[in-house]
Structures are given as C-alpha cells and as structure tokens.
Amino acid sequence: MTLALFTEQLLNGVQFGVMLFLMAAGLTLVFGVMGLINLAHGSLYMIGAFLCATVAVATGSFWLGLVASLAGAAAAGAVMEIAVIRRLYDRDHLDQVLATFALILIFSEGTRWIFGSFPLYLDIPKALQGAVELPGGAEYPLYRLSIIVVGLLIAFGLYLLISRTRLGMRIRAGESDREMIGALGVDIRTLYTVVFALGAALAGLAGALVGAIQSVQVGMGEPVLILAFVVIVIGGIGSVKGALIGAILVGVVDTMGRILLPQFFALFMETSQATSVGSALASMAIYILMAVILAVKPQGLFAAST
C-alpha cells in the first residue's frame, strides 16, 4: 500500500468517525442525562437527510437545506420528546425500547408516504467541490475534509457548552441527580426537551452531511444507529469526549480493517479466499474492539460526562 492510499483511507476513517460522533453525541447525552434508550435516534438522522435533500432541490441551495435539516430535526425531536418520550422516563428500559422501536416504524412509513420509496440525491455545493492534495501526491475530496473540520468544531463547541455554560452545568447536574436540581427550581421538563432537541439536531446534521456522499433513503438511520451505540459503549455513557474518541476509533478501525485485512490474508491465501476472510473479519473488528475495551474498562474509556 502506498503512503498516498494509506493517508486517504485513514482520512476516510476519520471522516466516518466524525459522522458517527455527530450521531453518538446526542445519543449519549440523552442516555446519560435522561437514562433513556432511544432507538428512534436513527430516524432523526434520516429526517435531517430528507429535509436537506428536499429543500436543496426546491431552492437550489445546499446551505438552506442544511439549515432546514438542523431546524427540522430539532423540532421533530422536541415534538417526539413532549408527545411520547416524556411518558417513558419512569418506565423500565424494555418499555422504552418497545416505544422507540414503534417510532422507527412510524417515521419510516411516514417518510415513505411523503417522499416515496425511491432514493433522493444531494449535490455537493460548488464551494466544496474539488480535492486537496495530500502528502504522497494523492488528492482528497474537499467536501469530506470539510466534514472532518465541521465535526471537530462541533465537538469543541459541545465541550464548551457542557463545561463552561449554565446550561451545561444543569445538564451535568441532571445526569448526577435529577431530583436535586428539580428541587433547586430547575425546570427539568424544559431541560430534557432542550437536550433531546440538541441531540436530534446533531443527528439531523449528520444525515444532511452524509446525504451528499451517499443516497438519501428510507431506513438509512438504523445501520448508523447500531454503530452509534457501539461508540457510546466504547467511549462511556454520558461522555462527549468519550463519544468523540470512540467514534474516531470505530471509524478508523472499520475503514482500515476493510482495506488492510484482505491484503494481509492475500499474503498466504488465494485472492478470493483472502477477500472473503478479510472482509468477514473486518466487519467484526469494531465489535472485537468493543469487547477488548470493555474487558479492560467495563464502563468505557470515559465514564464521567466531560
């Protein structure tokens, strides 16, 4: 493997990880603060992608589509929290799983009814088309590089929000002792709605950004949701820093494994067999990584909200 190809695939892994972080950050906040298992988080990712694609086609502006994805996903998350999720906080996790799984079906069929079954496609904005030259002479798409930069900036912004603002103080307190902050006069219902809407907006943003790389279609959020749960288990429930590090680990391990493992087995196997074995092991790599980390640190890399 050449240096250029290695660098390109490494950046692909980081870009994939940053996208997973945008999903996992909201999920880990909701799970850490509210103790809620939200299987419908992937549906918010799908909503953001569809809103961005629809508005971008109607207006000719990807940027307006991006704003629509943020606002629409946040609004959908707030409505979901007020109408359904609010009734699940005091229920056990099985009830939460069943209710949010029902929401997946409702959102999927509703999206299919409104937008149809055919996938939609987003064009990369002209300002972000083209490529940047990498060390070794390879070129890397500017749009993918922009996703990495945006994700890291959002991670830094979330860190400042959680650690330096009054809202962040309330979020951290709500994770530690929700009854106490309620007794101190904090409107816990409003806090929960804000946190849920924030997580929904991040998921919608992730869907919108990825929509310009792959097709926008019904059910696109569920595979990403599974990986997002792996991320928060690795990083530690409730930890934004853990979500970022866990997401990048998962993204890099998954991407590099799919490239390197078939090449490794090709050293002593036939090409077809090496590809089959390498691909199978690559699909298992992130779960093996999760098992190893949990064996060493059962609560994940960062147990506290940071």
PDB file of C-alpha atoms in Angstrom, residues 108-258:
ATOM      1  CA  SER A 108     -40.101   5.101   8.239  1.00  0.00           C
ATOM      2  CA  GLU A 109     -43.591   4.583   6.862  1.00  0.00           C
ATOM      3  CA  GLY A 110     -44.409   8.284   7.191  1.00  0.00           C
ATOM      4  CA  THR A 111     -41.267   9.213   5.258  1.00  0.00           C
ATOM      5  CA  ARG A 112     -42.059   6.637   2.582  1.00  0.00           C
ATOM      6  CA  TRP A 113     -45.604   8.017   2.308  1.00  0.00           C
ATOM      7  CA  ILE A 114     -44.409  11.630   1.948  1.00  0.00           C
ATOM      8  CA  PHE A 115     -41.264  11.196  -0.161  1.00  0.00           C
ATOM      9  CA  GLY A 116     -41.831   7.835  -1.836  1.00  0.00           C
ATOM     10  CA  SER A 117     -39.662   4.734  -1.887  1.00  0.00           C
ATOM     11  CA  PHE A 118     -37.074   5.939  -4.366  1.00  0.00           C
ATOM     12  CA  PRO A 119     -33.803   7.372  -3.019  1.00  0.00           C
ATOM     13  CA  LEU A 120     -33.003  11.073  -3.292  1.00  0.00           C
ATOM     14  CA  TYR A 121     -29.624  12.520  -4.178  1.00  0.00           C
ATOM     15  CA  LEU A 122     -27.843  15.644  -2.959  1.00  0.00           C
ATOM     16  CA  ASP A 123     -25.246  17.555  -4.929  1.00  0.00           C
ATOM     17  CA  ILE A 124     -22.097  18.694  -3.180  1.00  0.00           C
ATOM     18  CA  PRO A 125     -22.108  22.526  -3.032  1.00  0.00           C
ATOM     19  CA  LYS A 126     -19.852  24.168  -5.603  1.00  0.00           C
ATOM     20  CA  ALA A 127     -17.729  25.841  -2.941  1.00  0.00           C
ATOM     21  CA  LEU A 128     -16.758  22.421  -1.572  1.00  0.00           C
ATOM     22  CA  GLN A 129     -16.241  20.569  -4.836  1.00  0.00           C
ATOM     23  CA  GLY A 130     -12.771  19.564  -5.922  1.00  0.00           C
ATOM     24  CA  ALA A 131      -9.913  17.997  -3.990  1.00  0.00           C
ATOM     25  CA  VAL A 132      -6.988  18.864  -1.742  1.00  0.00           C
ATOM     26  CA  GLU A 133      -3.540  17.429  -2.426  1.00  0.00           C
ATOM     27  CA  LEU A 134      -2.282  15.042   0.248  1.00  0.00           C
ATOM     28  CA  PRO A 135       1.266  14.020   1.168  1.00  0.00           C
ATOM     29  CA  GLY A 136       2.454  11.466  -1.376  1.00  0.00           C
ATOM     30  CA  GLY A 137       0.680  13.102  -4.298  1.00  0.00           C
ATOM     31  CA  ALA A 138      -2.863  11.799  -3.748  1.00  0.00           C
ATOM     32  CA  GLU A 139      -5.908  14.041  -3.745  1.00  0.00           C
ATOM     33  CA  TYR A 140      -8.664  14.006  -1.143  1.00  0.00           C
ATOM     34  CA  PRO A 141     -12.191  15.397  -1.674  1.00  0.00           C
ATOM     35  CA  LEU A 142     -12.599  18.836  -0.146  1.00  0.00           C
ATOM     36  CA  TYR A 143     -16.148  18.023   0.956  1.00  0.00           C
ATOM     37  CA  ARG A 144     -15.054  15.034   3.058  1.00  0.00           C
ATOM     38  CA  LEU A 145     -12.289  17.134   4.589  1.00  0.00           C
ATOM     39  CA  SER A 146     -14.890  19.789   5.420  1.00  0.00           C
ATOM     40  CA  ILE A 147     -16.999  17.192   7.251  1.00  0.00           C
ATOM     41  CA  ILE A 148     -13.982  16.379   9.439  1.00  0.00           C
ATOM     42  CA  VAL A 149     -13.406  20.064  10.226  1.00  0.00           C
ATOM     43  CA  VAL A 150     -17.100  20.722  10.969  1.00  0.00           C
ATOM     44  CA  GLY A 151     -17.306  17.667  13.224  1.00  0.00           C
ATOM     45  CA  LEU A 152     -14.229  18.688  15.221  1.00  0.00           C
ATOM     46  CA  LEU A 153     -15.549  22.239  15.593  1.00  0.00           C
ATOM     47  CA  ILE A 154     -18.886  20.889  16.853  1.00  0.00           C
ATOM     48  CA  ALA A 155     -17.042  18.625  19.293  1.00  0.00           C
ATOM     49  CA  PHE A 156     -15.167  21.656  20.646  1.00  0.00           C
ATOM     50  CA  GLY A 157     -18.412  23.636  20.821  1.00  0.00           C
ATOM     51  CA  LEU A 158     -20.122  20.826  22.765  1.00  0.00           C
ATOM     52  CA  TYR A 159     -17.172  20.709  25.157  1.00  0.00           C
ATOM     53  CA  LEU A 160     -17.549  24.436  25.831  1.00  0.00           C
ATOM     54  CA  LEU A 161     -21.332  24.080  26.169  1.00  0.00           C
ATOM     55  CA  ILE A 162     -21.106  21.229  28.678  1.00  0.00           C
ATOM     56  CA  SER A 163     -18.184  22.536  30.722  1.00  0.00           C
ATOM     57  CA  ARG A 164     -18.455  26.347  30.564  1.00  0.00           C
ATOM     58  CA  THR A 165     -22.130  27.345  30.388  1.00  0.00           C
ATOM     59  CA  ARG A 166     -25.060  27.405  32.793  1.00  0.00           C
ATOM     60  CA  LEU A 167     -26.990  25.026  30.544  1.00  0.00           C
ATOM     61  CA  GLY A 168     -24.039  22.636  30.591  1.00  0.00           C
ATOM     62  CA  MET A 169     -23.912  22.821  34.382  1.00  0.00           C
ATOM     63  CA  ARG A 170     -27.586  21.865  34.512  1.00  0.00           C
ATOM     64  CA  ILE A 171     -27.028  19.004  32.058  1.00  0.00           C
ATOM     65  CA  ARG A 172     -24.177  17.640  34.179  1.00  0.00           C
ATOM     66  CA  ALA A 173     -26.215  18.057  37.339  1.00  0.00           C
ATOM     67  CA  GLY A 174     -29.188  16.343  35.716  1.00  0.00           C
ATOM     68  CA  GLU A 175     -27.015  13.357  34.935  1.00  0.00           C
ATOM     69  CA  SER A 176     -25.818  13.124  38.536  1.00  0.00           C
ATOM     70  CA  ASP A 177     -29.012  13.862  40.480  1.00  0.00           C
ATOM     71  CA  ARG A 178     -32.127  14.906  38.585  1.00  0.00           C
ATOM     72  CA  GLU A 179     -34.279  15.044  41.746  1.00  0.00           C
ATOM     73  CA  MET A 180     -31.929  17.518  43.398  1.00  0.00           C
ATOM     74  CA  ILE A 181     -31.812  20.003  40.511  1.00  0.00           C
ATOM     75  CA  GLY A 182     -35.601  19.766  40.302  1.00  0.00           C
ATOM     76  CA  ALA A 183     -35.791  20.615  43.999  1.00  0.00           C
ATOM     77  CA  LEU A 184     -33.489  23.610  43.370  1.00  0.00           C
ATOM     78  CA  GLY A 185     -36.015  25.122  40.988  1.00  0.00           C
ATOM     79  CA  VAL A 186     -34.695  23.976  37.597  1.00  0.00           C
ATOM     80  CA  ASP A 187     -37.491  23.153  35.143  1.00  0.00           C
ATOM     81  CA  ILE A 188     -36.441  19.574  34.489  1.00  0.00           C
ATOM     82  CA  ARG A 189     -39.018  19.071  31.710  1.00  0.00           C
ATOM     83  CA  THR A 190     -37.708  22.030  29.728  1.00  0.00           C
ATOM     84  CA  LEU A 191     -34.128  20.866  30.290  1.00  0.00           C
ATOM     85  CA  TYR A 192     -34.940  17.409  28.958  1.00  0.00           C
ATOM     86  CA  THR A 193     -36.674  18.873  25.896  1.00  0.00           C
ATOM     87  CA  VAL A 194     -33.679  21.105  25.141  1.00  0.00           C
ATOM     88  CA  VAL A 195     -31.208  18.220  25.498  1.00  0.00           C
ATOM     89  CA  PHE A 196     -33.337  15.966  23.311  1.00  0.00           C
ATOM     90  CA  ALA A 197     -33.734  18.663  20.643  1.00  0.00           C
ATOM     91  CA  LEU A 198     -29.974  19.307  20.689  1.00  0.00           C
ATOM     92  CA  GLY A 199     -29.252  15.617  20.167  1.00  0.00           C
ATOM     93  CA  ALA A 200     -31.853  15.470  17.390  1.00  0.00           C
ATOM     94  CA  ALA A 201     -30.299  18.487  15.634  1.00  0.00           C
ATOM     95  CA  LEU A 202     -26.856  16.823  15.669  1.00  0.00           C
ATOM     96  CA  ALA A 203     -28.336  13.627  14.217  1.00  0.00           C
ATOM     97  CA  GLY A 204     -30.128  15.628  11.524  1.00  0.00           C
ATOM     98  CA  LEU A 205     -26.908  17.458  10.672  1.00  0.00           C
ATOM     99  CA  ALA A 206     -25.068  14.139  10.323  1.00  0.00           C
ATOM    100  CA  GLY A 207     -27.748  12.855   7.955  1.00  0.00           C
ATOM    101  CA  ALA A 208     -27.627  16.022   5.859  1.00  0.00           C
ATOM    102  CA  LEU A 209     -23.840  15.971   5.552  1.00  0.00           C
ATOM    103  CA  VAL A 210     -23.719  12.296   4.616  1.00  0.00           C
ATOM    104  CA  GLY A 211     -26.606  12.726   2.180  1.00  0.00           C
ATOM    105  CA  ALA A 212     -24.273  14.429  -0.292  1.00  0.00           C
ATOM    106  CA  ILE A 213     -21.947  11.384  -0.247  1.00  0.00           C
ATOM    107  CA  GLN A 214     -24.481   8.573  -0.420  1.00  0.00           C
ATOM    108  CA  SER A 215     -28.151   8.319  -1.364  1.00  0.00           C
ATOM    109  CA  VAL A 216     -30.917   9.543   0.937  1.00  0.00           C
ATOM    110  CA  GLN A 217     -33.397   6.737   1.504  1.00  0.00           C
ATOM    111  CA  VAL A 218     -35.879   5.300   3.968  1.00  0.00           C
ATOM    112  CA  GLY A 219     -34.222   3.231   6.697  1.00  0.00           C
ATOM    113  CA  MET A 220     -30.789   4.819   6.301  1.00  0.00           C
ATOM    114  CA  GLY A 221     -30.577   5.634  10.006  1.00  0.00           C
ATOM    115  CA  GLU A 222     -30.805   2.154  11.515  1.00  0.00           C
ATOM    116  CA  PRO A 223     -27.361   0.796  10.473  1.00  0.00           C
ATOM    117  CA  VAL A 224     -25.735   4.013  11.711  1.00  0.00           C
ATOM    118  CA  LEU A 225     -27.667   3.782  14.990  1.00  0.00           C
ATOM    119  CA  ILE A 226     -26.105   0.390  15.752  1.00  0.00           C
ATOM    120  CA  LEU A 227     -22.620   1.826  15.253  1.00  0.00           C
ATOM    121  CA  ALA A 228     -23.526   4.847  17.389  1.00  0.00           C
ATOM    122  CA  PHE A 229     -24.437   2.536  20.278  1.00  0.00           C
ATOM    123  CA  VAL A 230     -21.068   0.800  19.866  1.00  0.00           C
ATOM    124  CA  VAL A 231     -19.405   4.222  20.040  1.00  0.00           C
ATOM    125  CA  ILE A 232     -21.073   5.268  23.286  1.00  0.00           C
ATOM    126  CA  VAL A 233     -20.366   1.901  24.903  1.00  0.00           C
ATOM    127  CA  ILE A 234     -16.681   2.241  23.989  1.00  0.00           C
ATOM    128  CA  GLY A 235     -16.431   5.902  24.956  1.00  0.00           C
ATOM    129  CA  GLY A 236     -18.501   5.743  28.130  1.00  0.00           C
ATOM    130  CA  ILE A 237     -22.173   6.608  28.548  1.00  0.00           C
ATOM    131  CA  GLY A 238     -22.746  10.330  29.030  1.00  0.00           C
ATOM    132  CA  SER A 239     -19.276  11.411  27.912  1.00  0.00           C
ATOM    133  CA  VAL A 240     -18.965  13.736  24.918  1.00  0.00           C
ATOM    134  CA  LYS A 241     -15.175  13.313  24.920  1.00  0.00           C
ATOM    135  CA  GLY A 242     -15.648   9.555  25.025  1.00  0.00           C
ATOM    136  CA  ALA A 243     -18.100   9.766  22.123  1.00  0.00           C
ATOM    137  CA  LEU A 244     -15.536  11.642  20.006  1.00  0.00           C
ATOM    138  CA  ILE A 245     -12.627   9.310  20.759  1.00  0.00           C
ATOM    139  CA  GLY A 246     -14.805   6.206  20.492  1.00  0.00           C
ATOM    140  CA  ALA A 247     -16.269   7.371  17.169  1.00  0.00           C
ATOM    141  CA  ILE A 248     -12.868   8.023  15.617  1.00  0.00           C
ATOM    142  CA  LEU A 249     -11.604   4.660  16.875  1.00  0.00           C
ATOM    143  CA  VAL A 250     -14.602   2.878  15.345  1.00  0.00           C
ATOM    144  CA  GLY A 251     -14.357   4.803  12.079  1.00  0.00           C
ATOM    145  CA  VAL A 252     -10.634   4.199  11.608  1.00  0.00           C
ATOM    146  CA  VAL A 253     -10.729   0.539  12.687  1.00  0.00           C
ATOM    147  CA  ASP A 254     -13.683  -0.214  10.413  1.00  0.00           C
ATOM    148  CA  THR A 255     -12.281   1.606   7.365  1.00  0.00           C
ATOM    149  CA  MET A 256      -8.682   0.435   7.680  1.00  0.00           C
ATOM    150  CA  GLY A 257      -9.771  -3.101   8.502  1.00  0.00           C
ATOM    151  CA  ARG A 258     -11.715  -3.382   5.252  1.00  0.00           C
TER     152      ARG A 258
END
